[in-house]
Tab-separated table of C-alpha atoms in Angstrom:
chain	number	residue	atom	x	y	z
A	153	MET	CA	-22.322	-1.453	16.895
A	154	SER	CA	-22.662	-4.696	18.788
A	155	GLU	CA	-20.667	-7.545	17.310
A	156	LEU	CA	-22.552	-10.450	15.780
A	157	HIS	CA	-21.185	-13.661	14.353
A	158	PRO	CA	-20.942	-13.532	10.534
A	159	PRO	CA	-21.879	-16.651	8.580
A	160	ALA	CA	-18.219	-17.479	7.945
A	161	PRO	CA	-16.336	-16.699	11.183
A	162	VAL	CA	-12.637	-16.000	10.908
A	163	ALA	CA	-11.886	-15.578	14.607
A	164	PRO	CA	-9.357	-18.077	15.974
A	165	ALA	CA	-10.518	-21.111	17.911
A	166	ALA	CA	-9.267	-21.506	21.474
A	167	PRO	CA	-6.566	-22.232	22.324
A	168	PRO	CA	-4.702	-20.165	19.680
A	169	VAL	CA	-1.822	-21.674	17.741
A	170	PRO	CA	1.687	-20.701	18.873
A	171	LEU	CA	3.182	-17.542	17.480
A	172	THR	CA	5.178	-18.203	14.323
A	173	GLY	CA	7.653	-15.370	14.676
A	174	ARG	CA	6.123	-13.521	11.721
A	175	THR	CA	5.139	-9.901	12.320
A	176	ALA	CA	2.587	-7.896	10.338
A	177	LEU	CA	1.749	-4.199	10.375
A	178	VAL	CA	-1.883	-3.443	9.512
A	179	THR	CA	-3.005	0.138	9.016
A	180	GLY	CA	-6.711	0.781	9.389
A	181	VAL	CA	-7.013	-2.081	11.855
A	182	SER	CA	-10.219	-0.706	13.358
A	183	GLY	CA	-12.044	-0.793	10.025
A	184	GLN	CA	-14.080	-3.642	8.562
A	185	ASP	CA	-11.194	-5.222	6.650
A	186	GLY	CA	-8.578	-4.445	9.261
A	187	GLY	CA	-10.508	-6.333	11.917
A	188	TYR	CA	-11.003	-9.428	9.805
A	189	LEU	CA	-7.362	-9.334	8.697
A	190	ALA	CA	-6.092	-9.004	12.279
A	191	GLU	CA	-8.204	-12.022	13.289
A	192	LEU	CA	-6.977	-14.091	10.365
A	193	LEU	CA	-3.306	-13.282	10.952
A	194	ALA	CA	-3.524	-13.770	14.722
A	195	ALA	CA	-5.264	-17.121	14.229
A	196	GLU	CA	-2.298	-18.437	12.249
A	197	GLY	CA	0.207	-17.225	14.841
A	198	THR	CA	1.331	-13.924	13.380
A	199	LEU	CA	1.946	-11.036	15.770
A	200	VAL	CA	-0.148	-8.130	14.504
A	201	HIS	CA	0.753	-4.489	14.973
A	202	GLY	CA	-2.447	-2.583	14.216
A	203	VAL	CA	-2.580	1.133	13.482
A	204	ARG	CA	-5.673	3.250	14.070
A	205	ARG	CA	-6.357	6.978	14.056
A	206	GLY	CA	-8.784	7.182	16.958
A	207	THR	CA	-8.647	6.298	20.628
A	208	GLY	CA	-11.023	4.675	23.047
A	209	PRO	CA	-11.964	1.055	23.703
A	210	LEU	CA	-11.227	-1.509	21.039
A	211	PRO	CA	-14.185	-3.252	19.391
A	212	PRO	CA	-14.805	-6.664	20.967
A	213	HIS	CA	-13.368	-8.674	18.072
A	214	LEU	CA	-10.036	-6.843	18.372
A	215	ALA	CA	-9.954	-6.851	22.173
A	216	ALA	CA	-10.403	-10.634	22.020
A	217	LEU	CA	-7.012	-10.986	20.302
A	218	GLY	CA	-5.202	-10.093	23.509
A	219	ASP	CA	-1.427	-9.940	23.288
A	220	ARG	CA	-1.482	-11.092	19.672
A	221	LEU	CA	-2.450	-7.536	18.733
A	222	VAL	CA	-0.285	-4.523	19.536
A	223	VAL	CA	-2.275	-1.349	18.885
A	224	HIS	CA	-0.627	1.884	17.775
A	225	THR	CA	-2.482	5.191	17.580
A	226	ALA	CA	-1.161	7.529	14.907
A	227	ASP	CA	-2.254	10.545	12.908
A	228	LEU	CA	-2.194	8.941	9.477
A	229	LEU	CA	-2.773	12.318	7.849
A	230	ASP	CA	0.876	12.893	8.796
A	231	PRO	CA	2.854	10.593	6.473
A	232	SER	CA	5.926	10.761	8.702
A	233	ALA	CA	4.000	9.031	11.513
A	234	ALA	CA	3.317	5.948	9.400
A	235	ALA	CA	6.856	5.893	8.050
A	236	ALA	CA	8.230	5.981	11.592
A	237	LEU	CA	6.036	3.037	12.586
A	238	VAL	CA	7.274	0.953	9.662
A	239	ARG	CA	10.863	1.572	10.743
A	240	GLU	CA	10.078	0.986	14.425
A	241	VAL	CA	8.128	-2.261	14.037
A	242	ALA	CA	10.259	-3.634	11.156
A	243	PRO	CA	7.467	-6.044	10.153
A	244	ASP	CA	7.717	-8.891	7.686
A	245	GLU	CA	4.465	-7.770	6.068
A	246	VAL	CA	2.685	-4.442	5.719
A	247	TYR	CA	-0.991	-4.322	4.800
A	248	ASN	CA	-2.015	-0.739	4.078
A	249	LEU	CA	-5.783	-0.673	4.525
A	250	ALA	CA	-6.090	2.825	5.974
A	251	ALA	CA	-8.013	5.115	3.646
A	252	GLU	CA	-10.810	7.566	3.156
A	253	SER	CA	-12.950	4.798	1.729
A	254	SER	CA	-16.113	6.706	0.808
A	255	VAL	CA	-16.276	7.638	-2.868
A	256	ALA	CA	-19.032	10.157	-2.150
A	257	ARG	CA	-17.087	11.795	0.686
A	258	SER	CA	-14.021	12.167	-1.533
A	259	TRP	CA	-15.845	14.897	-3.466
A	260	SER	CA	-16.347	16.995	-0.325
A	261	GLN	CA	-13.020	16.053	1.305
A	262	PRO	CA	-10.547	15.794	-1.600
A	263	VAL	CA	-7.492	16.919	0.393
A	264	GLU	CA	-8.003	14.424	3.223
A	265	THR	CA	-8.686	11.745	0.613
A	266	ALA	CA	-5.422	12.554	-1.158
A	267	LEU	CA	-3.444	12.475	2.086
A	268	LEU	CA	-4.841	9.116	3.225
A	269	ASP	CA	-5.218	7.344	-0.114
A	270	ALA	CA	-2.174	8.654	-2.000
A	271	VAL	CA	0.397	10.312	0.275
A	272	LEU	CA	0.145	7.722	3.073
A	273	PRO	CA	0.897	4.777	0.728
A	274	ALA	CA	3.819	6.756	-0.718
A	275	ALA	CA	5.284	7.226	2.759
A	276	ILE	CA	4.822	3.553	3.652
A	277	LEU	CA	6.440	2.323	0.446
A	278	HIS	CA	9.376	4.691	0.838
A	279	ALA	CA	9.942	3.669	4.469
A	280	ALA	CA	9.578	-0.052	3.768
A	281	ALA	CA	12.200	0.086	1.024
A	282	GLY	CA	14.899	0.563	3.634
A	283	VAL	CA	13.691	-1.922	6.266
A	284	THR	CA	14.452	-5.593	6.881
A	285	GLY	CA	11.692	-7.558	8.582
A	286	THR	CA	11.994	-9.688	11.698
A	287	SER	CA	12.549	-12.724	9.486
A	288	GLY	CA	15.654	-11.145	7.978
A	289	GLU	CA	13.959	-10.731	4.605
A	290	PRO	CA	12.937	-7.445	2.963
A	291	VAL	CA	9.534	-6.124	3.975
A	292	ARG	CA	6.615	-7.052	1.726
A	293	VAL	CA	3.927	-4.411	1.190
A	294	LEU	CA	0.304	-4.839	0.118
A	295	GLN	CA	-1.661	-1.789	-0.954
A	296	ALA	CA	-5.455	-1.988	-0.827
A	297	SER	CA	-6.221	-0.668	-4.297
A	298	SER	CA	-9.761	-0.287	-5.604
A	299	ALA	CA	-12.004	-1.130	-8.526
A	300	GLU	CA	-12.562	2.628	-8.776
A	301	VAL	CA	-9.191	2.982	-10.523
A	302	TYR	CA	-10.850	1.307	-13.550
A	303	ALA	CA	-14.134	3.250	-13.394
A	304	GLY	CA	-13.535	5.270	-16.560
A	305	ALA	CA	-11.919	2.565	-18.676
A	306	GLY	CA	-15.127	1.601	-20.477
A	307	VAL	CA	-14.253	-2.087	-20.188
A	308	THR	CA	-16.443	-4.791	-18.617
A	309	PRO	CA	-15.360	-6.923	-16.859
A	310	GLN	CA	-12.170	-5.346	-15.585
A	311	SER	CA	-8.926	-7.278	-15.129
A	312	GLU	CA	-5.337	-6.539	-14.149
A	313	ALA	CA	-4.745	-5.460	-17.762
A	314	THR	CA	-7.536	-2.862	-17.771
A	315	PRO	CA	-6.282	0.739	-18.162
A	316	VAL	CA	-6.266	2.767	-14.957
A	317	VAL	CA	-8.784	5.557	-15.605
A	318	PRO	CA	-10.303	6.991	-12.406
A	319	VAL	CA	-13.293	9.335	-12.485
A	320	THR	CA	-13.529	10.472	-8.834
A	321	PRO	CA	-11.136	12.056	-6.304
A	322	TYR	CA	-11.128	8.737	-4.449
A	323	GLY	CA	-10.269	6.813	-7.599
A	324	ALA	CA	-7.565	9.319	-8.551
A	325	ALA	CA	-5.870	9.027	-5.158
A	326	LYS	CA	-6.045	5.236	-5.276
A	327	ALA	CA	-4.645	5.308	-8.817
A	328	TYR	CA	-1.618	7.297	-7.665
A	329	ALA	CA	-0.885	4.711	-4.972
A	330	HIS	CA	-1.555	1.892	-7.466
A	331	HIS	CA	1.089	3.271	-9.839
A	332	LEU	CA	3.556	3.852	-6.993
A	333	VAL	CA	3.309	0.196	-6.000
A	334	GLN	CA	4.146	-0.803	-9.560
A	335	LEU	CA	7.086	1.605	-9.656
A	336	HIS	CA	8.517	0.262	-6.392
A	337	ARG	CA	8.018	-3.280	-7.623
A	338	ALA	CA	9.941	-2.437	-10.791
A	339	GLY	CA	12.705	-1.205	-8.501
A	340	GLY	CA	12.923	-4.572	-6.750
A	341	MET	CA	10.504	-4.298	-3.831
A	342	PHE	CA	7.960	-7.007	-3.124
A	343	ALA	CA	4.940	-4.727	-3.453
A	344	VAL	CA	1.482	-5.725	-4.641
A	345	ASN	CA	-1.873	-4.143	-5.350
A	346	ALA	CA	-4.958	-6.020	-4.214
A	347	VAL	CA	-7.575	-4.415	-6.462
A	348	LEU	CA	-10.577	-4.755	-4.198
A	349	TYR	CA	-14.135	-4.721	-5.465
A	350	PRO	CA	-16.916	-3.876	-2.990
A	351	HIS	CA	-17.103	-6.382	-0.167
A	352	GLU	CA	-19.535	-6.347	2.713
A	353	SER	CA	-20.207	-7.824	6.147
A	354	PRO	CA	-22.107	-7.027	9.346
A	355	ARG	CA	-19.129	-4.823	10.270
A	356	ARG	CA	-19.694	-2.415	7.374
A	357	PRO	CA	-19.959	1.142	8.826
A	358	ALA	CA	-23.251	2.993	8.706
A	359	GLN	CA	-22.113	5.665	6.236
A	360	PHE	CA	-21.925	3.182	3.360
A	361	VAL	CA	-24.940	2.828	1.093
A	362	THR	CA	-25.084	-0.932	1.603
A	363	ARG	CA	-25.436	-0.495	5.349
A	364	LYS	CA	-27.938	2.300	4.814
A	365	ILE	CA	-30.006	-0.181	2.817
A	366	THR	CA	-29.885	-3.041	5.307
A	367	SER	CA	-30.386	-0.891	8.412
A	368	THR	CA	-33.319	0.973	6.856
A	369	VAL	CA	-34.921	-2.233	5.608
A	370	ALA	CA	-34.594	-3.686	9.096
A	371	ALA	CA	-36.171	-0.548	10.551
A	372	ILE	CA	-39.070	-0.768	8.066
A	373	ALA	CA	-39.561	-4.423	8.987
A	374	ARG	CA	-39.814	-3.438	12.644
A	375	GLY	CA	-42.124	-0.483	11.990
A	376	ARG	CA	-39.487	2.126	12.807
A	377	ALA	CA	-39.109	3.641	9.319
A	378	ASP	CA	-41.445	4.348	6.416
A	379	GLU	CA	-39.224	4.458	3.341
A	380	LEU	CA	-35.758	3.900	1.925
A	381	VAL	CA	-34.338	6.850	-0.023
A	382	LEU	CA	-31.463	6.137	-2.418
A	383	GLY	CA	-29.684	7.589	-5.427
A	384	ASN	CA	-29.047	5.655	-8.629
A	385	THR	CA	-30.478	2.184	-8.077
A	386	ALA	CA	-29.414	1.024	-11.553
A	387	ALA	CA	-25.686	1.245	-10.778
A	388	ARG	CA	-24.074	-2.178	-10.722
A	389	ARG	CA	-21.281	-3.413	-8.479
A	390	ASP	CA	-19.446	-6.671	-7.831
A	391	TRP	CA	-20.252	-7.264	-4.158
A	392	GLY	CA	-18.342	-9.930	-2.251
A	393	TRP	CA	-17.818	-11.100	1.315
A	394	ALA	CA	-15.249	-9.118	3.332
A	395	PRO	CA	-13.449	-12.082	4.954
A	396	ASP	CA	-12.987	-13.595	1.469
A	397	SER	CA	-11.344	-10.380	0.267
A	398	VAL	CA	-9.068	-10.291	3.307
A	399	ARG	CA	-7.992	-13.878	2.688
A	400	ALA	CA	-7.054	-12.916	-0.871
A	401	MET	CA	-4.815	-10.139	0.457
A	402	VAL	CA	-2.779	-12.583	2.523
A	403	LEU	CA	-2.480	-15.027	-0.374
A	404	ALA	CA	-1.322	-12.227	-2.666
A	405	LEU	CA	1.333	-10.928	-0.299
A	406	ARG	CA	2.706	-14.429	0.279
A	407	HIS	CA	2.708	-15.475	-3.361
A	408	GLY	CA	5.996	-16.581	-4.862
A	409	GLU	CA	6.262	-13.440	-6.960
A	410	PRO	CA	4.778	-9.958	-6.532
A	411	LEU	CA	1.773	-9.238	-8.719
A	412	ASP	CA	-1.316	-7.097	-8.866
A	413	VAL	CA	-4.515	-9.064	-8.486
A	414	VAL	CA	-8.196	-8.277	-8.935
A	415	VAL	CA	-10.228	-9.464	-5.937
A	416	ALA	CA	-13.818	-9.841	-7.106
A	417	THR	CA	-16.605	-12.405	-7.492
A	418	GLY	CA	-16.957	-11.979	-11.254
A	419	THR	CA	-20.683	-11.185	-11.018
A	420	SER	CA	-22.299	-7.780	-10.673
A	421	HIS	CA	-25.639	-6.841	-9.163
A	422	SER	CA	-27.546	-3.581	-9.262
A	423	VAL	CA	-28.295	-1.495	-6.212
A	424	GLU	CA	-31.911	-2.509	-6.807
A	425	ASP	CA	-30.842	-6.167	-6.590
A	426	PHE	CA	-29.228	-5.401	-3.239
A	427	VAL	CA	-32.419	-3.737	-2.039
A	428	ALA	CA	-34.546	-6.677	-3.200
A	429	ALA	CA	-32.298	-9.178	-1.409
A	430	ALA	CA	-32.489	-7.115	1.787
A	431	PHE	CA	-36.291	-6.905	1.768
A	432	THR	CA	-36.543	-10.621	0.997
A	433	ARG	CA	-34.347	-11.438	3.990
A	434	ALA	CA	-36.509	-9.200	6.173
A	435	GLY	CA	-39.648	-11.043	5.029
A	436	ILE	CA	-41.153	-8.193	2.994
A	437	ASP	CA	-42.393	-9.256	-0.442
A	438	GLU	CA	-44.069	-6.033	-1.587
A	439	TRP	CA	-41.399	-3.380	-1.211
A	440	ARG	CA	-41.190	-1.162	-4.299
A	441	HIS	CA	-43.584	1.436	-2.863
A	442	LEU	CA	-41.225	1.721	0.115
A	443	VAL	CA	-38.216	2.833	-1.975
A	444	ARG	CA	-37.713	6.301	-3.431
A	445	SER	CA	-34.900	7.612	-5.637
A	446	ASP	CA	-33.651	11.126	-4.887
A	447	PRO	CA	-31.277	12.844	-7.357
A	448	ALA	CA	-29.571	14.504	-4.384
A	449	PHE	CA	-27.950	11.147	-3.609
A	450	TRP	CA	-26.582	10.552	-7.106
A	451	ARG	CA	-22.786	10.581	-7.369
A	452	PRO	CA	-20.996	12.657	-9.999
A	453	ASN	CA	-19.320	10.492	-12.676
A	454	ASP	CA	-20.551	7.275	-11.082
A	455	ALA	CA	-19.446	4.192	-13.023
A	456	ALA	CA	-22.391	2.257	-14.419
A	457	ASP	CA	-20.980	-1.237	-13.986
A	458	LEU	CA	-17.905	-2.309	-12.018
A	459	VAL	CA	-17.374	-6.062	-12.182
A	460	GLY	CA	-14.009	-7.756	-11.828
A	461	ASP	CA	-12.469	-10.744	-13.573
A	462	PRO	CA	-11.034	-12.894	-10.749
A	463	SER	CA	-9.301	-15.385	-13.069
A	464	LEU	CA	-5.778	-14.505	-11.886
A	465	ALA	CA	-6.741	-14.730	-8.225
A	466	ARG	CA	-8.191	-18.173	-8.866
A	467	THR	CA	-5.340	-19.561	-10.943
A	468	ALA	CA	-2.309	-17.921	-9.318
A	469	LEU	CA	-3.500	-17.762	-5.709
A	470	GLY	CA	-5.965	-20.663	-5.548
A	471	TRP	CA	-8.536	-18.225	-4.177
A	472	SER	CA	-12.299	-18.464	-4.445
A	473	THR	CA	-15.349	-16.901	-2.855
A	474	THR	CA	-17.248	-18.719	-0.111
A	475	VAL	CA	-20.444	-16.694	0.518
A	476	ALA	CA	-23.132	-16.001	-2.095
A	477	PHE	CA	-24.488	-12.514	-2.753
A	478	ALA	CA	-27.879	-13.148	-1.114
A	479	ASP	CA	-26.191	-14.458	2.026
A	480	VAL	CA	-23.825	-11.469	2.195
A	481	VAL	CA	-26.828	-9.142	2.137
A	482	GLY	CA	-28.760	-11.407	4.477
A	483	SER	CA	-26.013	-11.424	7.099
A	484	MET	CA	-26.161	-7.637	7.236
A	485	VAL	CA	-29.956	-7.565	7.506
A	486	ASP	CA	-29.848	-10.182	10.251
A	487	ALA	CA	-27.332	-8.085	12.169
A	488	ASP	CA	-29.444	-4.941	11.851
A	489	LEU	CA	-32.602	-6.753	12.903
A	490	ALA	CA	-30.791	-8.145	15.929
A	491	LEU	CA	-29.623	-4.665	16.904
A	492	LEU	CA	-33.190	-3.370	16.769
A	493	ASP	CA	-34.459	-6.329	18.773
A	494	ALA	CA	-31.769	-6.120	21.450
């Protein structure tokens, strides 16, 4: 997709600050979070080693980082490839964002999900345990955990103390990695889980339901589609702004002590709320006749309400959200409308 400016840009201003000597390894750098994280780290002067699975031209926001981003292509389904990169780069910080991130896809691709979301983190943690970073200090590792590890706990809101009870293949794989981080931390490693709740931006890929909503609403607004077909519109999620979530990751990994931290807004909205916000942004007031629910799109064992308690992130990290729900949705609709109008 063409890159558009989000409402809260994180790209560095020119000229960039001098390199600090800190080195970070970011897996999944070509994804939504990886791109924002690479921009944030490069803007502060950190040299970023980004890992991606595919080849081809970099997206514009990554290409703009120039020599502050070193790109590695690796088959992350092979855990030895990631382990070798950790040893080769010897970074000060590792942010493991690579994953099969679709809950729905995890039901049809459980093996690939397990390899990326469980085995890959295990390989990274094991490799990092024997590496000293460029600063001379032991490597710090952040694992991108997920609210889905709490989906079956029956507790609302969820906090760091909520029992880990996954209900999907995706959640189960993330739970394995979540526990491994805690085990390595108990063994003396600086390893943390950032328990990420859904977070969106104009860079969200098309296969996610949120992007399906905003792109279809934009198409309806421009007369290029007739209806929006969804699954369970009553499901509730805690949707935040992707650059805010990325900022929380950095704060967590650089905290004085390693801890797991829930990264959420503290407020949930239904899928129907998301749809309403999208139609409002597109200027369509009467929209209910344009939306249809199809049981074929319902997820097995879908959690009814995932909403996080961000108290620890606020008190321990000094973190807070910066973009309201309606503006998160609106930024995506604006981007999709601009694509159609281009």
